[in-house]
Every structure is written in structure tokens, then in C-alpha cells.
Short mmCIF file of C-alpha atoms in Angstrom, two decimals:
data_model
loop_
_atom_site.label_atom_id
_atom_site.label_comp_id
_atom_site.label_asym_id
_atom_site.label_seq_id
_atom_site.Cartn_x
_atom_site.Cartn_y
_atom_site.Cartn_z
CA UNK N 1 -58.88 -115.34 -23.96
CA UNK N 2 -58.45 -111.40 -23.44
CA UNK N 3 -55.16 -110.65 -22.35
CA UNK N 4 -53.84 -107.68 -20.22
CA UNK N 5 -50.26 -106.89 -22.04
CA UNK N 6 -47.72 -104.55 -20.59
CA UNK N 7 -44.88 -104.07 -22.67
CA UNK N 8 -41.64 -102.19 -21.80
CA UNK N 9 -42.89 -100.18 -19.05
CA UNK N 10 -40.91 -97.96 -16.91
CA UNK N 11 -41.77 -95.63 -14.31
CA UNK N 12 -39.94 -93.33 -11.77
CA UNK N 13 -41.31 -91.02 -9.19
CA UNK N 14 -40.34 -87.57 -9.48
CA UNK N 15 -37.24 -87.05 -7.41
CA UNK N 16 -36.97 -90.35 -6.74
CA UNK N 17 -32.89 -92.23 -7.07
CA UNK N 18 -34.20 -95.19 -8.47
CA UNK N 19 -37.23 -96.42 -10.97
CA UNK N 20 -39.75 -98.32 -9.71
CA UNK N 21 -40.13 -100.11 -12.70
CA UNK N 22 -37.61 -100.50 -15.56
CA UNK N 23 -38.45 -102.08 -19.06
CA UNK N 24 -41.51 -104.54 -17.22
CA UNK N 25 -43.15 -106.76 -19.73
CA UNK N 26 -45.73 -109.33 -18.78
CA UNK N 27 -49.05 -110.66 -19.99
CA UNK N 28 -52.05 -111.61 -18.08
CA UNK N 29 -55.39 -113.35 -19.07
CA UNK N 30 -58.33 -111.03 -17.56
CA UNK N 31 -60.20 -114.03 -16.58
CA UNK N 32 -57.49 -115.07 -14.14
CA UNK N 33 -57.87 -114.49 -10.38
CA UNK N 34 -54.28 -113.06 -10.18
CA UNK N 35 -52.62 -112.12 -6.85
CA UNK N 36 -49.69 -109.43 -7.26
CA UNK N 37 -47.08 -110.33 -4.52
CA UNK N 38 -44.04 -108.34 -3.63
CA UNK N 39 -42.16 -106.86 -0.66
CA UNK N 40 -43.09 -103.38 0.47
CA UNK N 41 -41.80 -100.76 -1.78
CA UNK N 42 -41.57 -102.80 -4.66
CA UNK N 43 -44.35 -101.29 -6.77
CA UNK N 44 -47.57 -103.30 -6.11
CA UNK N 45 -49.65 -99.99 -5.93
CA UNK N 46 -48.00 -98.23 -8.41
CA UNK N 47 -48.55 -100.93 -10.46
CA UNK N 48 -52.36 -101.02 -10.12
CA UNK N 49 -52.22 -96.98 -10.48
CA UNK N 50 -50.33 -97.23 -13.89
CA UNK N 51 -52.81 -99.88 -15.31
CA UNK N 52 -55.89 -97.78 -13.99
CA UNK N 53 -54.17 -94.46 -15.73
CA UNK N 54 -53.68 -92.80 -12.45
CA UNK N 55 -50.20 -92.51 -13.18
CA UNK N 56 -48.30 -92.21 -16.56
CA UNK N 57 -45.47 -94.24 -17.54
CA UNK N 58 -43.25 -94.94 -20.46
CA UNK N 59 -44.11 -97.79 -22.38
CA UNK N 60 -47.43 -99.46 -23.40
CA UNK N 61 -50.33 -101.04 -21.54
CA UNK N 62 -53.19 -102.91 -23.66
CA UNK N 63 -56.24 -104.02 -21.66
CA UNK N 64 -59.51 -104.87 -23.50
CA UNK N 65 -61.55 -103.96 -20.53
CA UNK N 66 -61.22 -100.77 -18.48
CA UNK N 67 -59.07 -101.14 -15.16
CA UNK N 68 -60.82 -99.80 -12.25
CA UNK N 69 -58.85 -99.22 -8.80
CA UNK N 70 -60.14 -100.31 -5.77
CA UNK N 71 -60.58 -98.36 -3.33
CA UNK N 72 -61.78 -95.43 -5.40
CA UNK N 73 -62.67 -92.03 -4.34
CA UNK N 74 -66.16 -91.23 -2.91
CA UNK N 75 -67.05 -87.64 -3.85
CA UNK N 76 -69.97 -87.20 -1.34
CA UNK N 77 -70.29 -89.58 1.59
CA UNK N 78 -73.52 -87.93 2.76
CA UNK N 79 -75.03 -89.90 -0.26
CA UNK N 80 -76.87 -93.15 0.56
CA UNK N 81 -74.72 -96.19 0.00
CA UNK N 82 -77.19 -97.12 -2.85
CA UNK N 83 -76.77 -93.72 -4.42
CA UNK N 84 -72.61 -94.36 -3.99
CA UNK N 85 -73.26 -97.90 -5.64
CA UNK N 86 -75.01 -96.82 -8.47
CA UNK N 87 -72.79 -94.03 -9.36
CA UNK N 88 -69.97 -96.54 -9.15
CA UNK N 89 -71.51 -99.22 -11.04
CA UNK N 90 -71.79 -96.87 -14.09
CA UNK N 91 -74.37 -97.82 -16.58
CA UNK N 92 -74.99 -101.56 -15.33
CA UNK N 93 -78.59 -102.42 -14.76
CA UNK N 94 -79.75 -102.10 -11.03
CA UNK N 95 -80.72 -105.83 -10.80
CA UNK N 96 -76.91 -106.65 -11.60
CA UNK N 97 -75.98 -104.21 -8.66
CA UNK N 98 -78.45 -105.61 -6.20
CA UNK N 99 -77.29 -109.32 -7.09
CA UNK N 100 -73.68 -108.30 -6.07
CA UNK N 101 -74.70 -106.50 -2.96
CA UNK N 102 -76.64 -109.57 -1.91
CA UNK N 103 -73.67 -111.90 -2.62
CA UNK N 104 -72.12 -109.73 -0.12
CA UNK N 105 -74.74 -109.93 2.55
CA UNK N 106 -74.97 -106.30 2.60
CA UNK N 107 -78.48 -105.74 4.48
CA UNK N 108 -81.18 -103.41 2.64
CA UNK N 109 -81.16 -101.28 5.73
CA UNK N 110 -77.66 -100.08 5.19
CA UNK N 111 -78.27 -99.14 1.57
CA UNK N 112 -80.32 -96.57 3.06
CA UNK N 113 -77.90 -95.05 5.28
CA UNK N 114 -75.19 -92.15 4.40
CA UNK N 115 -72.19 -93.85 3.04
CA UNK N 116 -69.87 -92.25 5.79
CA UNK N 117 -71.86 -93.95 8.57
CA UNK N 118 -71.26 -97.18 7.40
CA UNK N 119 -68.27 -99.45 9.10
CA UNK N 120 -65.05 -99.95 6.80
CA UNK N 121 -66.23 -103.46 6.28
CA UNK N 122 -69.74 -102.41 5.00
CA UNK N 123 -68.20 -99.75 2.62
CA UNK N 124 -65.66 -102.30 1.22
CA UNK N 125 -68.54 -104.77 0.40
CA UNK N 126 -70.53 -101.82 -1.24
CA UNK N 127 -67.72 -100.50 -3.12
CA UNK N 128 -66.56 -104.07 -4.50
CA UNK N 129 -70.30 -104.75 -5.22
CA UNK N 130 -70.33 -102.06 -7.60
CA UNK N 131 -67.11 -102.76 -9.19
CA UNK N 132 -68.04 -106.51 -10.19
CA UNK N 133 -71.44 -105.52 -11.20
CA UNK N 134 -69.92 -103.73 -14.04
CA UNK N 135 -69.47 -106.01 -17.09
CA UNK N 136 -66.84 -103.60 -18.90
CA UNK N 137 -64.63 -103.44 -15.56
CA UNK N 138 -61.13 -105.32 -15.01
CA UNK N 139 -61.03 -104.72 -11.07
CA UNK N 140 -57.62 -103.80 -9.83
CA UNK N 141 -58.10 -104.63 -5.91
CA UNK N 142 -55.53 -102.83 -3.49
CA UNK N 143 -55.42 -104.25 0.17
CA UNK N 144 -59.33 -105.04 0.44
CA UNK N 145 -58.84 -106.78 3.82
CA UNK N 146 -57.59 -104.16 5.89
CA UNK N 147 -61.02 -103.12 7.35
CA UNK N 148 -62.37 -106.55 7.40
CA UNK N 149 -62.53 -109.02 10.42
CA UNK N 150 -61.92 -112.73 10.17
CA UNK N 151 -65.26 -113.63 9.28
CA UNK N 152 -65.58 -110.75 6.70
CA UNK N 153 -62.00 -111.89 5.28
CA UNK N 154 -63.39 -115.36 4.75
CA UNK N 155 -66.62 -114.21 2.91
CA UNK N 156 -64.70 -111.85 0.76
CA UNK N 157 -62.38 -114.79 -0.33
CA UNK N 158 -65.46 -116.90 -1.01
CA UNK N 159 -67.01 -114.13 -3.19
CA UNK N 160 -64.05 -113.57 -5.20
CA UNK N 161 -63.35 -117.30 -5.75
CA UNK N 162 -66.49 -117.17 -7.55
CA UNK N 163 -65.63 -114.55 -9.77
CA UNK N 164 -63.79 -114.52 -12.90
CA UNK N 165 -60.96 -111.93 -13.74
CA UNK N 166 -59.23 -109.43 -11.37
CA UNK N 167 -55.62 -108.33 -10.12
CA UNK N 168 -55.58 -108.51 -6.28
CA UNK N 169 -53.06 -106.95 -3.77
CA UNK N 170 -52.86 -108.64 -0.24
CA UNK N 171 -50.70 -109.77 2.38
CA UNK N 172 -53.13 -112.18 4.00
CA UNK N 173 -51.70 -115.43 2.99
CA UNK N 174 -55.04 -117.27 4.04
CA UNK N 175 -56.85 -115.01 2.11
CA UNK N 176 -54.73 -115.20 -1.07
CA UNK N 177 -54.98 -119.20 -0.68
CA UNK N 178 -58.66 -118.98 -0.97
CA UNK N 179 -59.07 -115.82 -3.49
CA UNK N 180 -56.59 -116.54 -6.46
CA UNK N 181 -55.47 -118.88 -8.96
CA UNK N 182 -52.39 -117.44 -10.62
CA UNK N 183 -49.73 -115.08 -8.97
CA UNK N 184 -47.62 -112.24 -10.34
CA UNK N 185 -44.22 -111.97 -8.30
CA UNK N 186 -42.18 -108.50 -8.46
CA UNK N 187 -38.79 -109.88 -7.59
CA UNK N 188 -35.64 -107.67 -7.21
CA UNK N 189 -34.62 -108.84 -10.41
CA UNK N 190 -37.20 -110.05 -12.57
CA UNK N 191 -41.07 -110.59 -12.54
CA UNK N 192 -42.62 -113.86 -13.38
CA UNK N 193 -46.07 -115.20 -13.33
CA UNK N 194 -47.09 -118.74 -12.31
CA UNK N 195 -50.11 -120.89 -11.78
CA UNK N 196 -51.44 -121.66 -8.31
CA UNK N 197 -52.15 -119.83 -4.86
CA UNK N 198 -49.97 -118.43 -2.16
CA UNK N 199 -48.72 -122.03 -1.09
CA UNK N 200 -47.73 -122.80 -4.38
CA UNK N 201 -45.76 -119.48 -4.82
CA UNK N 202 -44.30 -119.92 -1.36
CA UNK N 203 -42.94 -123.59 -2.01
CA UNK N 204 -41.42 -122.29 -5.45
CA UNK N 205 -39.60 -118.98 -4.07
CA UNK N 206 -38.30 -121.42 -0.91
CA UNK N 207 -36.81 -123.84 -3.68
CA UNK N 208 -35.62 -121.33 -5.74
CA UNK N 209 -33.83 -119.45 -3.02
CA UNK N 210 -32.44 -122.60 -1.64
CA UNK N 211 -30.99 -123.61 -4.89
CA UNK N 212 -29.48 -119.97 -5.64
CA UNK N 213 -28.44 -119.76 -2.05
CA UNK N 214 -26.50 -123.59 -2.64
CA UNK N 215 -25.02 -121.95 -5.71
CA UNK N 216 -23.83 -119.21 -4.17
CA UNK N 217 -22.22 -121.27 -1.45
CA UNK N 218 -20.23 -123.37 -4.08
CA UNK N 219 -18.99 -120.12 -5.95
CA UNK N 220 -17.61 -118.71 -2.80
CA UNK N 221 -15.81 -121.62 -2.38
CA UNK N 222 -14.51 -121.78 -5.84
CA UNK N 223 -13.54 -117.93 -5.34
CA UNK N 224 -11.46 -118.76 -2.04
CA UNK N 225 -9.97 -121.26 -3.84
CA UNK N 226 -8.91 -119.17 -6.99
CA UNK N 227 -7.86 -116.40 -4.38
CA UNK N 228 -5.42 -118.73 -2.85
CA UNK N 229 -4.01 -120.15 -5.91
CA UNK N 230 -3.44 -116.58 -7.41
CA UNK N 231 -1.82 -115.40 -4.21
CA UNK N 232 0.41 -118.67 -4.30
CA UNK N 233 1.38 -118.35 -7.90
CA UNK N 234 2.08 -114.75 -7.68
CA UNK N 235 4.42 -115.44 -4.60
CA UNK N 236 5.93 -118.07 -6.90
CA UNK N 237 6.33 -115.63 -9.57
CA UNK N 238 7.98 -112.83 -7.09
CA UNK N 239 10.44 -115.23 -5.92
CA UNK N 240 11.24 -116.59 -9.23
CA UNK N 241 12.01 -113.02 -10.56
CA UNK N 242 14.00 -112.08 -7.38
CA UNK N 243 16.12 -115.43 -7.66
CA UNK N 244 16.59 -114.26 -11.29
CA UNK N 245 17.93 -110.91 -10.65
CA UNK N 246 20.29 -112.29 -8.04
CA UNK N 247 21.85 -115.13 -10.04
CA UNK N 248 25.41 -115.57 -9.99
CA UNK N 249 27.19 -114.29 -13.47
CA UNK N 250 29.02 -117.51 -13.58
CA UNK N 251 28.47 -120.18 -16.52
CA UNK N 252 26.13 -122.25 -14.18
CA UNK N 253 24.59 -118.92 -13.11
CA UNK N 254 23.79 -117.90 -16.60
CA UNK N 255 22.10 -121.24 -17.11
CA UNK N 256 20.28 -120.81 -13.69
CA UNK N 257 19.13 -117.37 -14.72
CA UNK N 258 18.02 -118.67 -18.30
CA UNK N 259 16.00 -121.43 -16.50
CA UNK N 260 14.76 -119.15 -13.55
CA UNK N 261 13.52 -116.70 -16.12
CA UNK N 262 11.18 -119.14 -18.09
CA UNK N 263 9.96 -120.40 -14.84
CA UNK N 264 9.21 -117.00 -13.86
CA UNK N 265 7.73 -116.15 -17.00
CA UNK N 266 5.44 -119.30 -16.55
CA UNK N 267 4.46 -118.47 -13.13
CA UNK N 268 3.56 -115.11 -14.16
CA UNK N 269 1.39 -116.57 -16.91
CA UNK N 270 -0.40 -118.84 -14.35
CA UNK N 271 -0.85 -116.02 -12.09
CA UNK N 272 -2.59 -113.88 -14.64
CA UNK N 273 -4.98 -116.65 -15.84
CA UNK N 274 -6.07 -117.73 -12.22
CA UNK N 275 -6.74 -113.81 -11.86
CA UNK N 276 -8.62 -113.81 -14.78
CA UNK N 277 -10.81 -117.01 -13.77
CA UNK N 278 -11.03 -115.17 -10.29
CA UNK N 279 -12.58 -112.25 -11.62
CA UNK N 280 -14.92 -114.01 -14.00
CA UNK N 281 -15.95 -116.01 -10.96
CA UNK N 282 -16.54 -112.83 -8.86
CA UNK N 283 -18.57 -111.24 -11.77
CA UNK N 284 -21.03 -114.27 -11.86
CA UNK N 285 -21.32 -114.48 -7.85
CA UNK N 286 -22.58 -110.86 -8.35
CA UNK N 287 -25.57 -112.00 -10.43
CA UNK N 288 -26.52 -115.00 -8.65
CA UNK N 289 -27.96 -113.79 -5.43
CA UNK N 290 -29.72 -110.77 -7.05
CA UNK N 291 -33.07 -112.67 -6.74
CA UNK N 292 -32.75 -114.28 -3.68
CA UNK N 293 -35.31 -113.00 -1.09
CA UNK N 294 -33.03 -112.70 2.06
CA UNK N 295 -35.08 -112.26 5.20
CA UNK N 296 -32.70 -110.83 8.04
CA UNK N 297 -32.98 -111.83 11.56
CA UNK N 298 -34.82 -109.27 13.93
CA UNK N 299 -34.21 -108.75 17.50
CA UNK N 300 -36.44 -107.49 20.59
CA UNK N 301 -35.59 -106.87 24.53
CA UNK N 302 -37.95 -108.35 26.76
CA UNK N 303 -37.83 -107.23 30.09
CA UNK N 304 -38.39 -109.78 33.52
CA UNK N 305 -40.90 -108.95 35.88
CA UNK N 306 -41.26 -110.33 39.62
CA UNK N 307 -44.97 -110.47 39.42
CA UNK N 308 -46.43 -113.43 37.31
CA UNK N 309 -49.84 -112.00 36.19
CA UNK N 310 -48.71 -108.45 34.52
CA UNK N 311 -52.30 -107.72 33.26
CA UNK N 312 -55.75 -108.44 34.18
CA UNK N 313 -59.27 -107.23 33.19
CA UNK N 314 -62.55 -108.14 35.08
CA UNK N 315 -66.01 -107.18 34.11
CA UNK N 316 -64.55 -104.90 31.18
CA UNK N 317 -66.63 -102.95 29.03
CA UNK N 318 -66.27 -100.53 26.24
CA UNK N 319 -68.85 -97.54 26.06
CA UNK N 320 -69.18 -94.16 24.28
CA UNK N 321 -71.58 -92.46 25.57
CA UNK N 322 -74.71 -94.29 25.98
CA UNK N 323 -73.74 -96.77 23.82
CA UNK N 324 -72.19 -99.93 24.80
CA UNK N 325 -70.00 -101.82 22.17
CA UNK N 326 -68.75 -104.93 24.42
CA UNK N 327 -69.28 -105.93 28.10
CA UNK N 328 -68.20 -108.60 30.38
CA UNK N 329 -64.64 -108.90 29.12
CA UNK N 330 -62.41 -110.75 31.43
CA UNK N 331 -58.80 -112.00 30.93
CA UNK N 332 -55.51 -112.72 32.79
CA UNK N 333 -52.00 -112.06 31.13
CA UNK N 334 -49.17 -113.75 32.61
CA UNK N 335 -45.39 -113.65 31.87
CA UNK N 336 -44.78 -115.28 28.64
CA UNK N 337 -47.99 -115.38 27.38
CA UNK N 338 -49.53 -114.00 24.07
CA UNK N 339 -53.21 -113.61 23.84
CA UNK N 340 -54.81 -112.41 20.85
CA UNK N 341 -58.27 -110.23 21.13
CA UNK N 342 -60.72 -111.40 18.59
CA UNK N 343 -64.07 -110.40 17.38
CA UNK N 344 -66.22 -108.86 14.75
CA UNK N 345 -65.22 -105.41 13.40
CA UNK N 346 -66.23 -102.47 15.85
CA UNK N 347 -66.47 -104.86 19.20
CA UNK N 348 -64.08 -102.77 20.83
CA UNK N 349 -60.80 -104.81 20.53
CA UNK N 350 -58.69 -101.67 19.70
CA UNK N 351 -60.59 -99.76 22.53
CA UNK N 352 -59.65 -102.10 25.09
CA UNK N 353 -55.81 -101.99 23.92
CA UNK N 354 -55.95 -98.02 23.99
CA UNK N 355 -57.67 -98.55 27.49
CA UNK N 356 -54.87 -100.46 28.77
CA UNK N 357 -52.26 -98.15 27.29
CA UNK N 358 -54.02 -95.34 28.91
CA UNK N 359 -54.89 -93.67 25.70
CA UNK N 360 -58.79 -93.93 26.07
CA UNK N 361 -61.08 -93.55 29.10
CA UNK N 362 -63.87 -95.73 26.84
CA UNK N 363 -62.56 -99.03 28.71
CA UNK N 364 -64.41 -99.53 32.15
CA UNK N 365 -64.24 -102.25 35.03
CA UNK N 366 -61.35 -103.58 36.74
CA UNK N 367 -58.06 -103.03 34.92
CA UNK N 368 -54.99 -104.02 36.87
CA UNK N 369 -51.43 -103.72 35.49
CA UNK N 370 -48.87 -104.97 37.60
CA UNK N 371 -46.36 -102.18 39.24
CA UNK N 372 -43.46 -100.97 37.42
CA UNK N 373 -44.65 -102.89 34.02
CA UNK N 374 -43.29 -101.08 30.79
CA UNK N 375 -45.58 -101.59 27.75
CA UNK N 376 -44.50 -100.96 24.32
CA UNK N 377 -47.11 -100.59 21.52
CA UNK N 378 -48.03 -100.49 17.90
CA UNK N 379 -50.90 -98.59 16.89
CA UNK N 380 -53.41 -99.52 14.00
CA UNK N 381 -53.22 -96.58 11.84
CA UNK N 382 -50.28 -94.79 10.14
CA UNK N 383 -52.14 -92.13 7.95
CA UNK N 384 -50.64 -89.34 10.36
CA UNK N 385 -47.07 -90.00 10.18
CA UNK N 386 -45.17 -87.64 8.85
CA UNK N 387 -41.82 -85.29 9.02
CA UNK N 388 -38.30 -86.64 8.59
CA UNK N 389 -37.34 -90.25 10.12
CA UNK N 390 -34.59 -88.29 12.18
CA UNK N 391 -37.28 -86.20 13.80
CA UNK N 392 -39.02 -89.44 14.44
CA UNK N 393 -36.29 -91.18 15.83
CA UNK N 394 -35.62 -88.35 18.10
CA UNK N 395 -39.23 -88.01 19.46
CA UNK N 396 -39.23 -91.90 19.89
CA UNK N 397 -35.93 -91.41 21.83
CA UNK N 398 -34.72 -94.84 20.68
CA UNK N 399 -31.23 -95.96 19.53
CA UNK N 400 -30.63 -94.53 15.78
CA UNK N 401 -28.31 -97.35 14.80
CA UNK N 402 -30.61 -100.30 16.05
CA UNK N 403 -33.58 -98.55 14.71
CA UNK N 404 -32.13 -98.22 11.22
CA UNK N 405 -30.60 -101.67 11.43
CA UNK N 406 -34.22 -103.21 11.95
CA UNK N 407 -35.39 -101.28 9.11
CA UNK N 408 -32.82 -102.54 6.87
CA UNK N 409 -33.57 -106.02 8.05
CA UNK N 410 -37.22 -105.60 6.94
CA UNK N 411 -36.06 -104.67 3.57
CA UNK N 412 -36.31 -100.94 3.95
CA UNK N 413 -33.36 -99.34 1.57
CA UNK N 414 -31.01 -96.74 3.11
CA UNK N 415 -32.23 -94.04 0.47
CA UNK N 416 -35.76 -94.35 2.17
CA UNK N 417 -34.23 -92.87 5.24
CA UNK N 418 -33.87 -89.47 3.84
CA UNK N 419 -37.63 -89.33 2.71
CA UNK N 420 -40.42 -87.68 4.43
CA UNK N 421 -42.55 -90.28 6.20
CA UNK N 422 -45.35 -89.14 4.18
CA UNK N 423 -43.56 -90.23 0.84
CA UNK N 424 -43.27 -93.67 2.05
CA UNK N 425 -45.79 -96.54 1.24
CA UNK N 426 -48.16 -97.61 3.99
CA UNK N 427 -46.35 -100.70 4.71
CA UNK N 428 -42.90 -99.06 5.20
CA UNK N 429 -44.68 -96.62 7.47
CA UNK N 430 -46.02 -99.34 9.38
CA UNK N 431 -42.62 -101.01 9.60
CA UNK N 432 -41.33 -97.90 11.26
CA UNK N 433 -43.77 -98.32 14.01
CA UNK N 434 -42.72 -101.86 14.46
CA UNK N 435 -39.08 -101.01 14.68
CA UNK N 436 -39.67 -98.32 17.26
CA UNK N 437 -41.29 -100.90 19.21
CA UNK N 438 -38.75 -103.59 18.62
CA UNK N 439 -36.23 -100.87 19.77
CA UNK N 440 -37.93 -100.35 23.30
CA UNK N 441 -37.24 -102.75 26.34
CA UNK N 442 -40.51 -103.84 27.70
CA UNK N 443 -42.56 -106.18 29.60
CA UNK N 444 -45.65 -106.16 27.66
CA UNK N 445 -45.92 -105.45 24.06
CA UNK N 446 -49.17 -104.21 22.90
CA UNK N 447 -49.84 -104.36 19.01
CA UNK N 448 -52.92 -103.30 17.38
CA UNK N 449 -52.98 -104.91 13.85
CA UNK N 450 -49.22 -105.03 13.52
CA UNK N 451 -49.40 -106.54 10.19
CA UNK N 452 -51.74 -104.19 8.29
CA UNK N 453 -50.08 -103.12 4.77
CA UNK N 454 -46.89 -105.57 5.74
CA UNK N 455 -45.74 -107.95 3.07
CA UNK N 456 -45.66 -111.65 3.57
CA UNK N 457 -41.75 -112.08 3.63
CA UNK N 458 -42.05 -109.52 6.64
CA UNK N 459 -44.76 -111.33 8.28
CA UNK N 460 -42.50 -114.57 8.32
CA UNK N 461 -39.78 -112.34 9.91
CA UNK N 462 -42.02 -111.19 12.60
CA UNK N 463 -43.26 -114.80 13.18
CA UNK N 464 -39.85 -116.06 13.60
CA UNK N 465 -38.73 -113.10 16.12
CA UNK N 466 -41.99 -113.90 18.19
CA UNK N 467 -41.28 -117.60 18.48
CA UNK N 468 -37.67 -116.95 19.34
CA UNK N 469 -37.87 -114.21 22.05
CA UNK N 470 -41.12 -115.41 23.56
CA UNK N 471 -42.36 -112.05 24.55
CA UNK N 472 -45.38 -111.23 26.55
CA UNK N 473 -47.92 -109.64 24.36
CA UNK N 474 -51.45 -108.57 23.88
CA UNK N 475 -52.57 -108.13 20.31
CA UNK N 476 -55.41 -107.73 17.76
CA UNK N 477 -54.80 -109.29 14.36
CA UNK N 478 -56.92 -110.45 11.72
CA UNK N 479 -54.21 -112.51 9.60
CA UNK N 480 -55.49 -116.19 10.98
CA UNK N 481 -51.89 -117.85 9.95
CA UNK N 482 -49.94 -115.19 12.25
CA UNK N 483 -52.49 -115.70 15.22
CA UNK N 484 -52.07 -119.40 14.85
CA UNK N 485 -48.50 -119.31 14.86
CA UNK N 486 -47.41 -116.91 17.73
CA UNK N 487 -50.53 -116.64 20.08
CA UNK N 488 -50.57 -119.02 23.24
CA UNK N 489 -54.36 -117.92 23.80
CA UNK N 490 -57.34 -115.81 22.26
CA UNK N 491 -59.86 -113.91 24.07
CA UNK N 492 -63.35 -113.59 22.53
CA UNK N 493 -64.47 -109.72 22.80
#
């Protein structure tokens, strides 16, 4: 067994108030199909970059293979996909590379085209094929499903399940269940490794959280009892001391005063002992909850409308110049419904949403939106988000207190609010777009791949929110579990 060993690894970004990792140690078998799970901002991508050598931390990293990060930079996108794959595969023989490309169902025609002209899904398959063709590489795979549709995700999961040895970051629960056999979880207070897939991890996490929360509840009750006892004994001690000072100077008064003095001393000792027990209990309480992943409640404002049908599309088509992407699209969105547009990559799903939002004229046909309907949107990409959070909130014209409360409930730390948006992780930037939409009262919420880069804990939050508020929604999302849990219907494009 070849082991990847991390010993006492620490890393802090320049100017950051807290370390991403402090004295991290763990050991992984390089033959495991390992999934790396954590909330956004906990350092998943940072760890991959440290392992690959893109970042330098303090401590020791020992890997018998060459850690290679995916996605990796492509120097010249005008080269053919085959040339790019050959370069990435280093010294491996061409037959190995062709075998991997075949397993990924990459057509020969695509290999002859300039790499830049390939779809995001095709580029992903070519790059991963080149990576797994190498015998000396330990693949570090960061969010490979973001450019893949549902069939593409299933195909990639099946491909990875037939492989030995990689470290994978993904938030797609169905994908993780099919692809991995071990989990590394970056908790708030520690890191642990376990055998199993995402469902195994979730069952353990829920059990641990319930057990620790139960311990915490019991401790709170104990603290309340100790506080009450401490107050009572303090009152007894004070009352006894007061009586002692006001005792009569008579013989009986002297006897009473001595008796009261001894009683006062006993009360004070009992009070001090209770205080010590209370302080110990409080200290224990503070350590108990440090590892519980608390999922805060989110909120949204849905507006009623006098009409039942809010959006309808008949004979819809998406065209770019002379190229028809899709046609014969039809659907009706009624109040309380949540329709998910599904289809292969590049079939026009996002263009349909943009057409309804008035952001693109590529959508043609009969598109009717009820008069007075307010739309709130979440767009797919976050790359162009920049500037301060305060400026973003001002431009969005949303309530700052509510906006920040939503971000905090999605596990965005307060110190993040002072950072430039470009300094945030992609998941944190996506949460900013989601928070803006949740702050906007709307009749219809139009969300384009809202879960891209979003951690599994926040996905559960959003599922709970939507089931609770029952908003009217039109969405595009490739997370199969999410669609099954929140959508009332699907539209095949």
C-alpha cells in the first residue's frame, strides 16, 4: 500500500486573520477512491493546491506518486484536443491515452478540433483522460461535474468507480455515492477519515451531531442548576453574614453570633465550590459544540399574484444566428409550481431562462409573463463578481442586515464581509448570489444552476427552505437529488 502522508501541515493566506490549516495530519492510501467533504471556505481546494505544490505551507507532505491537480492550465487552446491531451499525459504511451479517451466516449472527431472549441463537458473528459493515462500521477480532482449534465455526471462517476486512487472534491451527493469508497471530512475542529460513500458519511455525521447536541442539552440543564444553586448559596452566605454583624451583644447574642459565623463560613465554602463546578461545566460546554455542523434556517419572501398562470412558453426555440439550439419548447408555470429544465449540455436551458429574464433575445416563440410579475434570479457564473460586499449590497438594493444574516446562516464567517469578492471561494460567491435572491420578494424565482460550488450542508438548507416556503420557481440544476426533492415537474429541452 502506497500512503499519502500529511504531517503537521499549517497554512495561512497572506493577510488572512485565521489559518486555513493548523497542524493538520492525516494518512491516505493512494489506491482509495477518496472524497474530500467540507463546507465552503474550509480549505478543500487549498488542500489540493498544497498537495500539488501550487501553494507552500509549513509541515511535511509525502506522496509516493506525483500529485496532479485537475483542472490544470492549458497553455494554448488553439491546439487540437489530441495535442493538449498528449502534452498533459506527459511520457505515457499513446495507446494508454487512447484507451482512456475511449472509456470517456470522446469521439475521434472532437480530438481533431481546437481545444477551445470543445464544450465544457468535452474539455473535462479530455483532461481527465490524459490525467488517468499517466501511471505516475495521483489525481487531485476539483469539482469535475460543474460543466457536466446529468448523463455526463453519471458517465464520469462510473468511470471513476473503475479507477484506483484519487482525491476528489465534489458537492454532488449522487455523484459521490457512485464514485468514492472513502471520505475525508474537514470538520470545524478536526479531520477524520472513514470508509464508505456520501450516504455513509451523512449517517455518521447526523449521528454524531445528534449525540453531541444531546450532551450539550444535558450540560445546559446542569449549568442552570449550578447557577441556581450558586445564587442560592450566595444569598444564604450574605444573609448569614448580615445577621452575624447585627447580632446582639448579649450572652445569647454572642452564642448566636458564633453559630452564625460558622454557618456563614460553611455557606461561603459551599458557594465557592458551586462556583468552581459551574466554571468547569461552562468550560466543558464550550468544547462540546465545536464540531457540530449547525445548519441555520433560511427565509425567503414569496409574493401572491391574482393570476394562476405566471409564465407560459409555446413553440419556443433558441437560435444563435443560423444555428438552432433547441425548438418546440413548451411549458406552463403556475403559482406554487417548481419546474426544472433538464437536457444535455448546450441544449439551450440557460438561454431559455435568460430569455424569460429579458437578458437575451436568443429565445423566440410565444413567451407570456403575467402582468406585474416580479422575478428574482440567480445566474450560473460567479467569475466576474468583484469589489466590496458593501458595494454589492448597495447595488442590489437589498436589506443589509437580512442579507448578512442569510450569509451567516450559510456558514459565511463575519470576517469574510470585509474581503473583496474576488478573494472569496467560488462557493462563497455563489452564496452571495443566492442571498441576494432570498432577500428579494418575488412571484417567481429563476435560478440557473444555483448549486454550482455549493457545499452539501448548504444544499440541504436550500432543500429545506424550498419545501417550507413552496415558492414558484423555474430552475436549471444537474444535482439529481436536489431536483427530485424540490421540483414539482420537469421540462425536457
